[in-house]
Amino acid sequence: MNFGQILAEVFYTLIGIIFILVGVKALRDPGAQKKATTAAFWFLLACTFILGNWIPKWIVGLAIVCMAVLTGIKGVVQSASDVPEQSVVRERADKLGYKIFIPALSLALSAVVLATLGSKVPALSWITANNSICLAGIIALIVVLCMTKANPKYAVVDGTRLMDNVGPTGILPQLLSALGALFTAAGVGTVIANGVAKVVPEGNKLIACAVYCIAMALFTIIMGNGFAAFSVITVGIGIPFLIMQGANPIVVGALGLTAGYCGTLCTPMAANFNIMPAALLEVKNKYSIIKSQVPVALCMLVIHIILMYVFAF
Amino acid sequence: MDILKLAGVLIVVIGFALKLDTIATVVIAGIVTGLIAGMSPMEILTTLGTSFVSQRTATLFVLTLPAIGICERYGLKEKAIDFIRSIKNATTGRVILIYQAIRTLAAAFSVRLGGHPQFVRPVVVPMAEGAAAAKYGEISDETSDMIRGASAAAENYGNFFAQNCFMGASGTLLIVSTLVEAGYEVTPAQIAAWSIPVAVISVIVGVVRAILIDKKLAKVAERSEA
């Protein structure tokens, strides 16, 4: 293993430790329900991250099935976190002012700077794009701790608080890629591609782009979730009809997901973006948000198709 | 017979549409697909495990959480609200546009603004409706709905179209994982870079929308005076 890979394993271990701490938080919370199943989920997840590279992969697969059972029976819940008090936060905001944006911005900026250095300077090639994200997280943490003089224990307190908020669905993208791999191994992509090939004239790149983007949006509308649509449609349409025909995978991938988001804007299935806010804002017509968004979504979808056609080939 | 392989896709679609547990849905879909394709349980578990481990990159955002959490503890959201409130003399359309622009930038830098409950309801809507009321007097229910819908929409546009500009965003990492699993070497930096055009265009579309909103408000006011 080269240094870059070793560093990556270190980062995965750190992430695993955060998962363990979320589980511990659940066990320690006196008022929490379902402590055992919640903690079990997080501990299993931690194992897959820390030991994943070293243990037989079918054991990891088994752990995943166990985790799915735990979430399936609704056994994973949030435990109490140390939520900062409003008045205290307001006081701090008044004291620190806009400087608090510095660590927040440094997160994205250091990731970009490190990734660029890593790709341009041969001696720094161990700073892969993935490692840059992690290093940036650590740099931002150091910056904010220095600036606020906060007790370092808050790194754990707030890290686990946010992770618990995100919850099990945080691993959804990772699972979806695994699903994509299973789909590919099973030949699902080929079946979809054969079906679509009957409708799409061969070699017509514009129609291929249109079909990909529209299918993304459509599936997202049905499912209310762009991530799931992305895996299925990219494997079934994006790869066979665009990438294998010479399209730049970066362009296809990047534009594909946001094309899916055009669908998110139009569907009541994406309730926490479109329906919940309508209730929160007390509008008379609960579809007001969707009504406002549909024209823009359609416009953006067309733009996506054009951008993909122009830049992917 | 091949069409049966799509059972997994159907399970995902139905599971998400019916709001069943997402993780269980995905795992069941995967297992069913494997079984239909004739894979042995061992093969299925191994495939599942192998790609889960190799795609741990999709969950790297976890290491950004401690820093963000502490920033929030020290007033990140409060200062963002202060900033938006300090905008003076804006029309309804402009308030909504400025919020969209801020939200877009924030998403691109992975600064969580907590959107609808923290900004749209307490800050953006009062400012947007206030601007309309100041200019045109009392606004009808229909107009209020339109303004509120447009404000919430600004939050969604900023969130969706710019979030992938951040290398560590889960969407960005999902794209990378999916393509890498399929054998195409892409990096988060490349995906983030290629997500920028859409983010920029969404703000331009936002400008057009702001102009249209102000025009519509003017027309409605004219009509009610006539």
XYZ file of C-alpha atoms in Angstrom:
539
model
C 0.000 0.000 0.000
C 1.342 3.432 -0.802
C 1.260 6.318 1.627
C -1.869 7.807 0.083
C -3.770 4.568 0.664
C -2.477 4.218 4.205
C -3.592 7.771 4.920
C -7.023 6.941 3.508
C -7.299 3.987 5.893
C -6.376 6.287 8.765
C -9.210 8.589 7.789
C -11.695 5.729 7.487
C -10.642 4.597 10.941
C -11.271 8.103 12.276
C -14.712 8.049 10.698
C -15.297 4.634 12.254
C -14.354 6.068 15.625
C -16.944 8.821 15.164
C -19.538 6.108 14.496
C -18.513 4.253 17.647
C -18.873 7.476 19.619
C -22.394 8.001 18.249
C -23.244 4.495 19.473
C -21.705 5.258 22.852
C -23.720 8.472 23.029
C -26.871 6.421 22.560
C -25.885 3.961 25.254
C -25.084 6.748 27.674
C -28.283 8.689 27.129
C -30.535 7.957 30.093
C -33.710 8.886 28.260
C -33.034 7.087 24.995
C -35.252 4.372 23.587
C -33.909 1.409 21.648
C -30.371 1.905 22.928
C -29.186 -1.592 22.135
C -30.323 -1.662 18.504
C -29.172 1.902 17.880
C -25.737 1.268 19.319
C -25.505 -2.051 17.489
C -26.104 -0.283 14.177
C -23.384 2.284 14.747
C -20.886 -0.284 16.067
C -21.480 -2.559 13.066
C -21.014 0.394 10.738
C -17.801 1.350 12.541
C -16.478 -2.183 12.039
C -17.094 -2.049 8.314
C -15.136 1.166 8.127
C -12.232 0.323 10.400
C -11.805 -3.365 9.548
C -13.358 -3.315 6.090
C -10.101 -3.415 4.222
C -8.730 -6.319 6.232
C -11.589 -8.770 6.792
C -13.266 -11.101 4.266
C -15.759 -9.066 2.288
C -18.681 -11.443 2.817
C -18.503 -10.600 6.523
C -18.885 -6.942 5.590
C -21.834 -7.968 3.433
C -23.347 -9.760 6.402
C -22.846 -6.700 8.591
C -24.691 -4.639 5.989
C -27.624 -7.044 6.032
C -27.711 -6.840 9.842
C -27.666 -3.047 9.694
C -30.517 -3.114 7.188
C -32.520 -5.323 9.536
C -31.860 -2.917 12.411
C -33.047 0.112 10.445
C -35.850 -1.889 8.875
C -37.382 -2.650 12.258
C -37.028 1.038 13.100
C -34.489 0.140 15.720
C -32.166 3.084 15.121
C -33.169 6.365 16.698
C -31.480 9.618 17.607
C -30.207 10.014 21.130
C -29.959 13.223 23.139
C -27.211 15.608 22.127
C -25.651 18.595 23.781
C -27.498 21.224 21.775
C -26.113 24.706 22.356
C -28.505 27.124 23.977
C -29.919 29.827 21.712
C -28.998 32.769 23.932
C -25.458 31.557 24.425
C -25.007 31.100 20.692
C -26.381 34.581 20.017
C -23.911 36.046 22.523
C -21.031 34.282 20.873
C -22.210 35.389 17.448
C -22.242 38.994 18.618
C -18.767 38.636 20.056
C -17.100 36.818 17.176
C -19.023 38.474 14.375
C -18.473 37.542 10.763
C -15.088 35.971 11.540
C -16.944 32.748 12.205
C -17.202 32.347 8.446
C -13.439 31.909 8.171
C -13.275 28.289 9.368
C -16.444 27.479 7.449
C -15.010 28.813 4.210
C -11.587 27.319 4.896
C -13.217 23.912 4.709
C -14.018 24.140 1.027
C -11.013 26.266 0.135
C -8.404 24.012 1.722
C -9.991 20.989 0.063
C -9.600 22.612 -3.336
C -6.081 23.917 -2.663
C -4.875 20.561 -1.336
C -6.462 18.604 -4.155
C -4.859 20.905 -6.707
C -1.435 20.634 -5.041
C -1.833 16.883 -4.856
C -2.544 16.552 -8.528
C 0.124 18.985 -9.721
C 3.079 18.247 -7.448
C 4.437 14.674 -7.839
C 5.946 14.581 -4.351
C 2.501 15.369 -2.917
C 0.577 12.739 -4.864
C -0.478 11.121 -1.593
C -2.827 14.089 -1.212
C -5.529 12.485 -3.315
C -8.803 14.319 -3.841
C -10.375 12.070 -1.218
C -7.622 12.685 1.278
C -7.923 16.437 0.628
C -11.505 16.407 1.846
C -10.486 14.731 5.085
C -7.428 16.918 5.575
C -9.601 19.976 4.947
C -12.026 18.774 7.623
C -9.153 18.517 10.074
C -7.691 21.882 9.071
C -11.075 23.589 9.449
C -11.416 21.950 12.856
C -8.051 23.288 13.977
C -8.899 26.749 12.622
C -12.234 26.900 14.423
C -10.782 25.598 17.681
C -8.031 28.216 17.590
C -10.415 30.995 16.674
C -13.148 30.233 19.186
C -10.890 28.799 21.882
C -13.556 26.152 22.286
C -12.789 23.099 24.368
C -11.527 20.391 21.963
C -14.051 17.985 23.454
C -16.656 19.811 21.360
C -15.121 18.267 18.282
C -16.525 14.993 19.563
C -19.703 16.481 21.008
C -20.666 18.369 17.869
C -19.297 15.800 15.456
C -21.459 13.089 17.000
C -24.416 15.457 17.327
C -24.384 16.238 13.604
C -23.728 12.629 12.642
C -26.681 11.536 14.731
C -28.818 14.195 13.018
C -27.785 12.879 9.625
C -28.509 9.376 10.883
C -28.293 6.060 9.050
C -29.297 7.688 5.749
C -25.802 9.167 5.725
C -24.564 5.863 4.307
C -27.217 5.829 1.608
C -24.876 7.049 -1.150
C -22.369 4.380 -0.215
C -25.060 1.696 -0.255
C -26.412 2.954 -3.546
C -23.004 2.513 -5.153
C -22.942 -1.014 -3.764
C -26.383 -1.534 -5.231
C -25.139 -0.195 -8.534
C -22.351 -2.758 -8.431
C -24.848 -5.553 -7.804
C -27.006 -4.283 -10.634
C -24.009 -4.308 -12.946
C -22.930 -7.771 -11.818
C -26.451 -9.030 -12.407
C -26.712 -7.424 -15.806
C -29.516 -5.024 -14.944
C -27.807 -2.250 -16.863
C -27.832 -4.366 -20.005
C -31.545 -5.101 -19.683
C -32.398 -1.414 -19.296
C -30.034 -0.481 -22.095
C -31.591 -3.023 -24.465
C -35.018 -1.686 -23.639
C -34.000 1.903 -24.199
C -32.118 1.020 -27.386
C -35.426 0.079 -28.966
C -36.539 3.679 -28.559
C -33.358 5.675 -29.025
C -31.935 5.858 -32.536
C -28.400 4.592 -32.485
C -25.591 7.085 -32.431
C -27.857 10.088 -31.935
C -26.022 11.831 -29.158
C -28.514 14.622 -28.575
C -31.374 12.192 -28.037
C -29.165 10.053 -25.804
C -28.430 13.105 -23.612
C -32.107 13.997 -23.565
C -33.177 10.466 -22.632
C -30.586 10.280 -19.838
C -31.522 13.635 -18.303
C -35.253 13.132 -18.657
C -35.062 9.600 -17.232
C -33.091 10.992 -14.269
C -35.711 13.630 -13.608
C -38.581 11.188 -14.096
C -37.225 8.541 -11.741
C -36.490 11.225 -9.182
C -40.061 12.464 -9.462
C -41.368 8.959 -8.781
C -38.996 8.192 -5.949
C -38.548 11.660 -4.489
C -34.849 10.966 -4.163
C -32.233 11.928 -6.746
C -29.497 9.714 -5.349
C -31.353 6.472 -5.940
C -32.329 7.589 -9.442
C -28.715 8.430 -10.179
C -27.418 4.942 -9.522
C -30.075 3.189 -11.550
C -30.190 5.558 -14.535
C -26.430 6.008 -14.803
C -25.884 2.258 -14.847
C -28.810 1.647 -17.183
C -28.593 4.579 -19.563
C -25.706 6.903 -18.796
C -22.965 4.343 -19.199
C -24.167 2.323 -22.179
C -25.579 5.221 -24.176
C -23.284 8.084 -23.352
C -20.048 7.154 -21.621
C -19.381 4.067 -23.690
C -20.079 6.117 -26.802
C -17.244 8.401 -25.865
C -18.894 10.949 -23.593
C -16.794 12.413 -20.817
C -17.868 10.558 -17.653
C -17.169 13.611 -15.482
C -19.601 15.792 -17.422
C -22.217 13.054 -17.657
C -21.974 12.286 -13.946
C -21.942 15.847 -12.665
C -24.795 16.999 -14.904
C -26.739 13.771 -14.403
C -27.303 14.261 -10.698
C -28.388 17.887 -10.996
C -30.690 16.860 -13.853
C -32.234 14.510 -11.319
C -32.617 17.416 -8.925
C -34.728 19.161 -11.576
C -37.122 16.301 -10.907
C -36.857 16.784 -7.141
C -38.182 20.315 -7.620
C -41.374 19.027 -9.225
C -42.458 16.210 -6.980
C -44.541 16.048 -3.832
C -42.515 12.921 -3.075
C -39.619 15.171 -2.053
C -41.734 16.203 0.883
C -39.173 17.894 3.049
C -38.281 20.327 0.285
C -41.670 20.889 -1.303
C -44.490 20.050 1.082
C -43.115 20.501 4.589
C -41.982 24.078 3.883
C -45.439 24.840 2.470
C -46.887 23.829 5.820
C -44.129 25.691 7.653
C -44.787 28.860 5.681
C -48.545 28.480 6.144
C -49.404 28.891 2.488
C -52.998 28.318 1.478
C -52.210 26.058 -1.448
C -49.796 23.315 -0.389
C -48.500 22.976 -3.920
C -47.406 26.626 -4.107
C -43.762 25.739 -3.892
C -43.977 23.122 -6.627
C -46.009 25.519 -8.763
C -43.276 28.087 -8.432
C -40.581 25.575 -9.232
C -41.904 23.658 -12.223
C -41.137 26.285 -14.908
C -37.612 26.755 -13.582
C -37.103 22.984 -13.316
C -38.160 22.456 -16.933
C -35.934 25.299 -18.054
C -32.956 23.924 -16.124
C -33.581 20.437 -17.493
C -33.381 21.706 -21.065
C -30.203 23.587 -20.147
C -28.757 20.362 -18.762
C -29.435 18.503 -21.986
C -27.780 21.243 -24.012
C -24.766 21.503 -21.688
C -24.287 17.747 -21.753
C -24.546 17.559 -25.517
C -22.092 20.408 -26.008
C -19.523 19.521 -23.385
C -19.562 15.773 -23.008
C -18.532 14.949 -26.533
C -36.999 -13.682 -18.543
C -34.393 -10.976 -18.446
C -37.068 -8.477 -17.517
C -37.242 -10.169 -14.097
C -33.842 -8.722 -13.335
C -35.537 -5.353 -13.134
C -37.308 -6.517 -9.975
C -34.584 -4.827 -7.973
C -35.226 -1.515 -9.697
C -38.939 -1.927 -9.016
C -38.250 -2.581 -5.330
C -36.168 0.599 -5.107
C -38.833 2.660 -6.871
C -41.698 1.297 -4.779
C -39.721 1.373 -1.532
C -38.769 5.017 -1.966
C -42.171 6.025 -3.285
C -43.899 4.433 -0.283
C -41.366 5.992 2.087
C -40.268 2.635 3.474
C -36.948 2.429 5.276
C -34.370 3.489 2.690
C -31.490 1.306 3.808
C -33.600 -1.817 4.087
C -35.128 -1.102 0.658
C -31.759 -0.744 -1.024
C -30.292 -3.854 0.583
C -33.361 -5.964 -0.191
C -33.341 -4.710 -3.783
C -29.704 -5.710 -4.073
C -30.201 -9.172 -2.638
C -33.281 -9.874 -4.762
C -31.462 -8.764 -7.901
C -28.546 -11.027 -7.084
C -30.773 -14.014 -6.411
C -32.745 -13.559 -9.628
C -29.515 -13.310 -11.562
C -28.490 -16.661 -10.149
C -25.815 -15.424 -7.775
C -25.218 -17.523 -4.655
C -25.810 -15.878 -1.267
C -22.053 -15.926 -0.686
C -21.434 -14.166 -3.990
C -24.081 -11.584 -3.167
C -22.648 -10.868 0.281
C -19.142 -10.631 -1.150
C -20.157 -8.234 -3.918
C -22.101 -6.126 -1.441
C -19.207 -6.066 0.993
C -16.530 -5.399 -1.588
C -18.173 -2.382 -3.149
C -19.319 -1.033 0.225
C -15.721 -1.055 1.421
C -14.261 0.380 -1.753
C -16.897 3.115 -1.785
C -16.330 4.297 1.760
C -15.274 7.472 -0.038
C -18.967 8.336 -0.356
C -19.121 8.872 3.413
C -16.001 11.033 3.770
C -18.156 14.055 4.555
C -18.329 12.747 8.134
C -14.899 14.226 8.820
C -16.199 17.699 8.000
C -18.943 17.477 10.626
C -16.937 18.330 13.788
C -15.714 21.634 12.317
C -19.160 22.581 11.009
C -20.796 21.628 14.313
C -18.500 23.872 16.297
C -19.007 26.744 13.836
C -22.726 26.441 14.404
C -22.172 26.411 18.152
C -20.391 29.736 17.783
C -23.003 31.537 15.765
C -22.570 30.623 12.101
C -26.275 30.642 11.346
C -26.935 33.730 13.453
C -24.381 35.743 11.503
C -25.804 34.539 8.210
C -29.215 35.784 9.325
C -27.676 39.103 10.372
C -26.116 39.445 6.967
C -29.344 38.839 5.103
C -31.240 41.204 7.389
C -28.740 43.957 6.653
C -29.803 44.163 3.034
C -31.602 47.449 2.619
C -34.022 48.821 0.058
C -34.650 45.685 -1.853
C -37.736 44.836 -3.837
C -39.446 41.497 -3.301
C -37.748 40.012 -6.325
C -34.365 41.237 -5.196
C -34.732 39.884 -1.671
C -35.553 36.472 -3.065
C -32.691 36.669 -5.552
C -30.136 37.759 -2.957
C -31.180 34.927 -0.704
C -30.846 32.481 -3.581
C -27.378 33.815 -4.373
C -26.276 33.536 -0.741
C -27.751 30.068 -0.475
C -25.985 29.023 -3.671
C -22.631 30.272 -2.410
C -23.179 28.679 0.973
C -24.046 25.324 -0.582
C -20.977 25.508 -2.792
C -18.840 25.999 0.317
C -20.767 23.422 2.297
C -21.909 26.009 4.825
C -25.149 24.525 6.111
C -27.697 27.279 6.404
C -30.556 25.093 7.619
C -32.831 26.557 4.978
C -36.561 26.514 5.413
C -37.071 26.690 9.177
C -34.112 28.925 9.909
C -34.060 31.348 7.042
C -37.022 31.215 4.743
C -39.714 31.407 7.368
C -38.231 33.875 9.859
C -36.177 36.061 7.556
C -36.753 35.798 3.812
C -40.555 35.682 3.765
C -41.032 38.648 6.146
C -38.524 40.682 4.139
C -40.001 39.712 0.769
C -43.609 40.294 1.835
C -42.584 43.425 3.693
C -41.068 44.842 0.525
C -44.241 44.091 -1.417
C -46.480 45.572 1.276
C -44.340 48.695 1.506
C -44.653 49.258 -2.209
C -48.193 48.119 -2.931
C -50.045 48.163 0.347
C -51.915 45.098 1.485
C -51.280 41.923 -0.467
C -53.859 39.285 -1.283
C -53.694 35.678 -0.132
C -52.866 34.575 -3.649
C -49.975 37.017 -3.910
C -48.710 36.032 -0.483
C -48.735 32.372 -1.536
C -46.810 33.280 -4.660
C -44.167 35.184 -2.700
C -43.828 32.429 -0.113
C -43.621 29.749 -2.780
C -40.941 31.698 -4.602
C -38.962 32.236 -1.373
C -38.971 28.551 -0.534
C -38.049 27.822 -4.137
C -34.977 30.068 -3.819
C -33.826 27.942 -0.898
C -34.269 24.767 -2.928
C -32.517 26.114 -6.039
C -29.517 27.288 -4.040
C -29.339 23.995 -2.185
C -29.744 21.606 -5.111
C -27.875 23.295 -7.893
C -24.785 24.268 -5.945
C -24.257 21.540 -3.384
C -22.178 19.405 -5.692
C -19.637 22.211 -6.097
C -18.202 21.133 -2.781
C -15.781 18.249 -3.120
C -17.000 16.569 0.029
C -20.728 16.859 -0.673
C -22.524 13.524 -0.522
C -23.943 14.035 -4.007
C -20.492 14.640 -5.432
C -19.101 11.618 -3.659
C -22.028 9.506 -4.867
C -21.262 10.419 -8.473
C -17.606 9.531 -7.945
C -18.446 6.216 -6.277
C -20.929 5.174 -8.928
C -18.559 5.915 -11.793
C -15.493 4.436 -10.092
C -17.431 1.248 -9.312
C -18.208 1.035 -13.007
C -14.553 1.402 -13.892
C -14.258 5.093 -14.741
C -11.601 6.968 -12.810
C -13.057 10.319 -11.788
C -12.192 12.426 -8.759
C -14.343 14.599 -6.492
C -12.386 17.642 -7.645
C -13.332 17.046 -11.269
C -17.000 16.454 -10.477
C -17.123 19.534 -8.237
C -15.577 21.647 -10.988
C -18.095 20.427 -13.549
C -20.941 21.198 -11.184
C -20.067 24.884 -11.228
C -21.672 25.790 -14.601
C -25.071 24.603 -13.424
C -24.721 26.537 -10.154
C -23.883 29.737 -12.002
C -26.695 29.255 -14.519
C -29.193 28.637 -11.724
C -28.386 32.057 -10.285
C -28.797 33.668 -13.712
C -32.186 31.974 -14.017
C -32.834 33.360 -10.533
C -32.168 36.885 -11.790
C -34.721 36.402 -14.571
C -37.176 35.028 -12.041
C -36.659 38.000 -9.727
C -37.418 40.400 -12.551
C -40.544 38.431 -13.466
C -41.714 38.360 -9.839
C -41.414 42.129 -9.508
C -43.191 42.625 -12.832
C -46.013 40.329 -11.752
C -46.430 42.141 -8.458
C -46.629 45.448 -10.283
C -49.266 44.072 -12.645
C -51.355 42.643 -9.830
C -51.206 45.970 -8.018
C -52.254 47.860 -11.170
C -55.155 45.526 -11.745
C -56.444 45.882 -8.227
C -56.272 49.629 -8.425
C -58.115 49.769 -11.730
